[in-house]
Amino acid sequence: MSVETPRATVERAIDRARRAGASAVDAILIESDSLEARVRAAEIDFVTQARQRTLGIRALVASEQGTRSANTSTSDLSPEAVDRMAAETVTLARATAADPTAGLPDEPFAAEIPDLALFDPADRDVDVEMRIQDARAAEAAARGADPRIENSEGSQIGSNFSHVAYGNSAGFFGEYDTASHSLFSEPVARSNGGLQRDYWYTVARRLSDLEQPDSVGRRAAERVLRRLGAKRIQTSEAAVIFDPLTAPSLLSHLISCVNGYAVYRKTSYLADKLGETIATASITVIDDGTRPGGLGSKPFDGEGLPTRRTVVIDRGRLSSYLLDSYSARKLEMKSTGNAARGAGSPPTAGSTNLWLEPGQQSLDEIIASTERGLLVTELIGMGFNPVTGDYSRGAAGLWIEAGEIVGPVEEITIAGNLSEMLMDVDAIGSDLLWLGSTASPSLRISKMTIAGE
Amino acid sequence: MASNQGGEIAVSFFRDRYGMDDRSLTRALDAALEREVDYADLYFEYTVRDSVALEEGIVKSGSRHLVQGVGVRTQVAERQGYAHSDEVTVENLELAAATARAISESPSKAHAVAVQGTGANTSNLYPVELPPTEVPISQKVELLEAIDIYARGRDPRVKQVMASIVTQHQNVLIAGSDGSLSADVRPLVRLNVQIIAEGAGGRREIGYQGMGGRYDFSRLLETATWRELVDESVRVAMLSLDAKPCPAGTMDVVLGPGWPGILLHEAIGHGLEGDFNRKKTSAFTGRIGERVASEGVTVVDDGTLEERRGSLNIDDEGTPTQRTVLIENGILCGYLQDRLNARLMGMEPTGNGRRESYAHIPMPRMTNTFMLAGNDDPEDILRSVQSGIYAVSFAGGQVDITSGKFVFSVSEAYEIENGRIGAPLKGATLIGNGPDVLTRVSRIGSDLELDRGVGTCGKDGQSVPVGVGLPTIRLDGITVGGTAS
């Protein structure tokens, strides 16, 4: 049983690993309390409550040839278990090869822990019944929106409170609280024997920032109703518009290509492209870990370095990769404060809050200016290859002719190459929407291959 | 020591380490039954997972993870209450039981049936000499280094080798309010090899192969075994360097044997999971007894195959696994069930109640899903296609269970012209409609193969290891999404 403070547990792990022979150590303790519940029709489907704590330890053992490293994690936090795991980490590190690049960061650690509004203490007393009531309200709004909605996968709420404590043998220690709350609704509609599902959701650091439950249910209902009667279309080339729910997936593909590890391994088509034009001039992409209330914000990164704002694409030009200290050293650059770290994994590079700067047009205006094309509302499959940029995914959406939506389409694929797609963006919406840590306004790509019948 | 009774070992493990004897288990279940519930169960887990990874010619890092915890679940009609904790103590267990029972409002004086049992299973599908997580790390490091040297020697165009070994040893104990006690010890090993090749004009491509299952780690050390895996990765990477863009449109497709069985997993399997059918949100809802595939097509889910990645002695609710026929000679005939959905649908559990860990509620999930062999010669099947695509391997897939639309990405494919295999193709995605795709099967090969043991299935945020299998089949008129017109 551990009654020690998070700081004491982290410092104990660092101390024991040092005593076992590590030349440098860092440790992270993540504690979380979570609540999840789903309501389907008028019935509760499930309620889950839990408390979880995981300690992650990374030990580095320096030698003349380089540094050996290993990481471990344990959910057994008894002092004996922590001591044993710390010693085991060092033993494990000694069995790996010396790597001249490994080590704690050389960059200065975060000097202060800014308050980024990642948690509202008032939400701590969140009442389970009240949150279940939110799910009921969303479910009722979705089911009541139209007689064709006679079923659902349910409406689900989640509340998670976490405490992150990180320290290393170079003397840095920092800790902070975060929370996230969500409400998700997924109705099922039927007409002429055809069954469709779709969803809408809201997620925020503070309960009071969530979209109203009945609004979540209604928007989910609108989305599923417009899919009814979906048809296939002929194979052709046409414009493709991504809405704010599907457009962030393109940024996720981009993130996998500007990640420092993919760059130094050359498993990214953007390796060696720094400073070059990789997108049309209207595209600017920013990563900012300091955005107040951001779902990807953190006061310091997974190695204790301050987070910051990094322009990734500056008016079409690739201006920075996303780096932790290891990938930065490999590329002879400096960390961008983008070390991502879970308790169960060593640091790696990742995005924080990443978005594409919005334009001037509304989605309706973009649709109205589209002669012939597809508005993608859902994507399935994993058809993106970061090495080549090749892109091919399953899609469903709405077909546009002469600036008007003519009806829903499905069982089609859209294909292209990300390098060309980013050059071919010819309209950017004003509708930037944060539904996660990656956000995008609506985007139109002038031409992609759409495969159907 | 070789053990045929992993379950008994797990029972004594949880008793000795955490004091979870029959009496403590019964007491915790009694606490869950202080409100009126239909059923309650406890799920204890102790898992060690380790991995070593090589890149740039060296094993840069090793990792080891210890996961322990317990989940307490109650069921009342369609409702489930779940609480879990990573502190496995009698006090915490009773706290979790109090949280889990809160979904029921009616107090009850019922008691759990006293828990009793040895945890012994009738047979053990995966006995091992040594837990794979106990194999000295030096053996794993040496294997990865040998793979790196061998791979680089295969072809000068090999620019990067990334290889990793992941092993896992999971102990589970499940006690039910009906007095049942089940337990299992589940080893799992996996070896991954990824090759980056660079060809003319600096073009780069990836070749990947993996293998694994529930067997002794020493099997991966057999030279012929890992060399074959490396040869395959190198071959696919080199092939991709010469691949041309895949055409788009509707065409005839021949699927090769083994891993392309992912088609069954996505197009059929998910839609037959009990939860979606109980809720009537699957494209297969209410279609039992109907024809959903061509004559000759029989699809099964079988958790009882020895040593397979998707196999289990018992599922995560303690039900022994079984072979369930999903489609027999083209007719839909079965669902995959966990306890809750089987009870609500008036059916029997099929041993498909699975969960990622103690921190997750069980759901109906697949084990090893495959199509039985037919009579056609695979060579004849290829020769029968005038113009189409031969898809040999896939990178992954996904399905929308409600509309039935599925998609999967091809990682190795060729064009077929006049019955002959032609140029390799890249960037192909197949898309189709689950209830319809197997009616397009026109030939079934005699060459059923199961995959190499790399499948991981995601559902509702939970990942579990699965297997798939397929003989060579021909599908008439499938949509292929490529970039070439």
Coordinates of C-alpha atoms in Angstrom, one line a residue, chain A residues 171-405:
Chain A
G171 CA 17.0 17.9 -10.7
F172 CA 13.7 18.7 -12.4
F173 CA 10.4 17.9 -10.8
G174 CA 7.0 19.1 -11.9
E175 CA 3.4 18.0 -11.3
Y176 CA 0.0 19.1 -12.6
D177 CA -3.7 18.2 -12.7
T178 CA -5.8 17.7 -15.8
A179 CA -9.4 16.7 -16.5
S180 CA -11.4 15.9 -19.5
H181 CA -15.1 15.5 -19.8
S182 CA -17.1 14.2 -22.8
L183 CA -20.5 13.4 -24.1
F184 CA -21.0 11.2 -27.2
S185 CA -24.3 10.3 -28.9
E186 CA -24.6 7.6 -31.7
P187 CA -28.2 7.2 -33.1
V188 CA -29.2 4.6 -35.7
A189 CA -31.8 5.4 -38.3
R190 CA -33.8 3.2 -40.7
S191 CA -35.6 3.8 -44.0
N192 CA -36.6 1.4 -46.8
G193 CA -34.7 -1.4 -45.0
G194 CA -31.4 0.6 -45.0
L195 CA -29.7 1.0 -41.6
Q196 CA -27.3 3.9 -40.9
R197 CA -25.4 5.2 -37.8
D198 CA -23.6 8.4 -37.2
Y199 CA -22.5 10.4 -34.2
W200 CA -21.7 13.8 -32.7
Y201 CA -19.8 14.6 -29.5
T202 CA -18.4 17.3 -27.3
V203 CA -15.2 17.1 -25.2
A204 CA -13.6 19.7 -22.9
R205 CA -11.4 20.3 -19.9
R206 CA -14.2 21.9 -17.9
L207 CA -17.8 20.5 -17.6
S208 CA -19.2 24.0 -18.2
D209 CA -17.4 24.1 -21.6
L210 CA -19.3 21.1 -23.0
E211 CA -21.9 21.6 -25.7
Q212 CA -25.5 21.2 -24.3
P213 CA -26.7 17.5 -24.2
D214 CA -29.8 18.1 -26.3
S215 CA -27.7 19.9 -28.9
V216 CA -25.3 16.9 -29.1
G217 CA -28.2 14.6 -29.6
R218 CA -29.8 16.8 -32.2
R219 CA -26.6 17.2 -34.3
A220 CA -26.0 13.4 -34.1
A221 CA -29.6 12.9 -35.4
E222 CA -29.1 15.4 -38.2
R223 CA -25.9 13.6 -39.3
V224 CA -27.5 10.1 -39.3
L225 CA -30.7 11.2 -41.1
R226 CA -28.9 12.8 -44.0
R227 CA -27.1 9.4 -44.6
L228 CA -30.4 7.5 -45.2
G229 CA -30.8 6.3 -48.7
A230 CA -27.1 6.5 -49.5
K231 CA -26.2 5.3 -53.0
R232 CA -23.0 4.3 -54.7
I233 CA -21.5 6.5 -57.5
Q234 CA -19.5 6.0 -60.6
T235 CA -15.7 6.0 -60.4
S236 CA -14.5 9.4 -61.3
E237 CA -12.2 12.3 -60.4
A238 CA -13.8 15.2 -58.5
A239 CA -13.4 17.8 -55.7
V240 CA -13.4 16.4 -52.2
I241 CA -14.5 18.5 -49.2
F242 CA -13.5 17.3 -45.7
D243 CA -15.7 18.7 -42.8
P244 CA -14.4 19.6 -39.4
L245 CA -15.0 16.1 -38.2
T246 CA -13.0 14.4 -41.0
A247 CA -10.4 17.1 -41.9
P248 CA -8.4 16.6 -38.7
S249 CA -7.5 13.0 -39.9
L250 CA -5.5 14.7 -42.7
L251 CA -3.5 16.6 -40.0
S252 CA -3.0 13.3 -38.1
H253 CA -1.4 11.9 -41.3
L254 CA 0.7 15.1 -41.5
I255 CA 1.8 14.7 -37.9
S256 CA 3.0 11.2 -38.5
C257 CA 5.2 12.7 -41.3
V258 CA 6.7 15.6 -39.3
N259 CA 7.3 13.5 -36.2
G260 CA 11.1 13.6 -35.5
Y261 CA 11.4 9.8 -35.4
A262 CA 9.8 9.3 -38.8
V263 CA 12.1 12.1 -40.1
Y264 CA 15.4 10.7 -38.8
R265 CA 14.4 7.2 -39.8
K266 CA 13.4 8.5 -43.2
T267 CA 10.0 6.8 -42.9
S268 CA 8.4 10.1 -43.9
Y269 CA 8.0 11.6 -47.3
L270 CA 8.8 14.9 -45.6
A271 CA 12.3 13.9 -44.5
D272 CA 14.8 16.3 -45.9
K273 CA 12.0 18.8 -46.9
L274 CA 12.5 21.4 -44.2
G275 CA 12.2 24.9 -45.7
E276 CA 10.6 23.6 -48.8
T277 CA 7.1 24.3 -50.1
I278 CA 5.0 21.3 -49.2
A279 CA 1.5 22.8 -49.3
T280 CA -0.4 25.6 -51.0
A281 CA 0.4 29.1 -49.7
S282 CA -3.0 29.4 -47.9
I283 CA -2.0 26.6 -45.5
T284 CA -0.5 27.4 -42.1
V285 CA -0.3 24.6 -39.4
I286 CA 0.6 25.4 -35.8
D287 CA 1.3 23.2 -32.8
D288 CA 0.9 24.9 -29.4
G289 CA 1.2 23.1 -26.1
T290 CA 0.4 26.2 -24.1
R291 CA -3.1 26.9 -25.4
P292 CA -5.3 27.5 -22.3
G293 CA -7.8 24.8 -21.8
G294 CA -6.5 22.9 -24.8
L295 CA -7.0 19.1 -24.9
G296 CA -3.4 18.6 -25.9
S297 CA -1.9 21.3 -23.6
K298 CA 0.6 20.6 -20.8
P299 CA 2.8 22.9 -18.7
F300 CA 5.9 20.9 -19.6
D301 CA 6.5 18.0 -22.0
G302 CA 7.3 14.4 -21.3
E303 CA 11.0 15.2 -20.6
G304 CA 10.4 18.3 -18.4
L305 CA 11.0 20.8 -21.1
P306 CA 8.7 23.8 -21.5
T307 CA 6.0 23.4 -24.1
R308 CA 5.6 26.2 -26.7
R309 CA 4.1 27.4 -30.0
T310 CA 5.7 25.9 -33.1
V311 CA 4.7 26.8 -36.6
V312 CA 4.9 23.5 -38.6
I313 CA 3.8 24.8 -42.0
D314 CA 4.2 28.5 -42.6
R315 CA 2.1 29.6 -45.6
G316 CA 2.8 26.4 -47.4
R317 CA 6.5 26.1 -46.3
L318 CA 7.6 23.3 -44.0
S319 CA 9.1 25.3 -41.2
S320 CA 9.6 22.8 -38.3
Y321 CA 9.4 19.2 -37.4
L322 CA 7.9 18.1 -34.0
L323 CA 10.9 17.0 -31.9
D324 CA 11.8 15.5 -28.5
S325 CA 15.4 15.7 -27.3
Y326 CA 16.4 12.3 -28.8
S327 CA 15.0 12.9 -32.3
A328 CA 16.4 16.5 -32.2
R329 CA 19.9 15.2 -31.4
K330 CA 19.6 12.7 -34.3
L331 CA 18.7 15.6 -36.6
E332 CA 21.3 18.0 -35.1
M333 CA 18.4 20.2 -34.0
K334 CA 16.9 21.4 -30.7
S335 CA 13.9 19.8 -29.0
T336 CA 10.6 21.7 -29.8
G337 CA 9.2 20.6 -26.4
N338 CA 7.1 17.9 -28.1
A339 CA 8.1 14.9 -26.0
A340 CA 5.0 12.8 -25.5
R341 CA 5.2 10.4 -22.5
G342 CA 2.9 7.8 -21.0
A343 CA 3.7 5.9 -17.9
G344 CA 4.2 2.7 -20.0
S345 CA 6.5 4.1 -22.7
P346 CA 9.7 6.1 -23.1
P347 CA 9.5 9.6 -24.4
T348 CA 8.8 10.0 -28.1
A349 CA 7.8 13.0 -30.3
G350 CA 4.2 13.9 -30.6
S351 CA 1.9 16.9 -31.3
T352 CA 0.2 18.9 -28.5
N353 CA -2.6 21.1 -29.8
L354 CA -2.2 21.1 -33.6
W355 CA -4.5 23.0 -36.0
L356 CA -4.7 24.4 -39.4
E357 CA -5.4 28.1 -39.5
P358 CA -9.0 28.9 -40.6
G359 CA -9.9 30.8 -43.8
Q360 CA -12.8 33.1 -44.5
Q361 CA -15.5 30.9 -46.1
S362 CA -18.3 29.0 -44.4
L363 CA -18.8 25.3 -45.3
D364 CA -22.1 26.3 -47.1
E365 CA -20.1 28.8 -49.2
I366 CA -17.5 26.2 -50.1
I367 CA -20.3 23.7 -51.1
A368 CA -22.0 26.4 -53.2
S369 CA -18.8 27.1 -55.1
T370 CA -18.2 23.4 -55.9
E371 CA -19.3 22.3 -59.4
R372 CA -19.1 18.6 -58.7
G373 CA -17.7 16.8 -55.7
L374 CA -18.0 14.9 -52.5
L375 CA -18.4 16.2 -48.9
V376 CA -16.8 13.5 -46.8
T377 CA -18.5 13.0 -43.5
E378 CA -16.9 9.7 -42.4
L379 CA -13.7 7.9 -43.2
I380 CA -12.8 4.3 -42.5
G381 CA -9.7 2.2 -42.9
M382 CA -6.0 2.9 -42.4
G383 CA -5.0 3.6 -46.0
F384 CA -2.2 6.1 -45.4
N385 CA 1.5 5.3 -46.0
P386 CA 3.8 8.0 -44.4
V387 CA 6.8 6.8 -46.4
T388 CA 5.3 7.6 -49.7
G389 CA 2.3 9.8 -48.8
D390 CA 0.0 7.4 -50.6
Y391 CA -3.6 7.9 -49.4
S392 CA -6.6 5.7 -50.0
R393 CA -9.5 5.4 -47.6
G394 CA -13.1 4.2 -47.5
A395 CA -15.6 7.1 -47.3
A396 CA -19.2 8.1 -46.9
G397 CA -20.7 11.5 -47.4
L398 CA -22.8 13.8 -49.5
W399 CA -22.6 14.3 -53.3
I400 CA -22.5 17.8 -54.7
E401 CA -23.6 18.8 -58.2
A402 CA -23.7 22.5 -59.3
G403 CA -23.1 23.8 -55.8
E404 CA -26.0 21.8 -54.3
I405 CA -26.0 18.7 -52.2

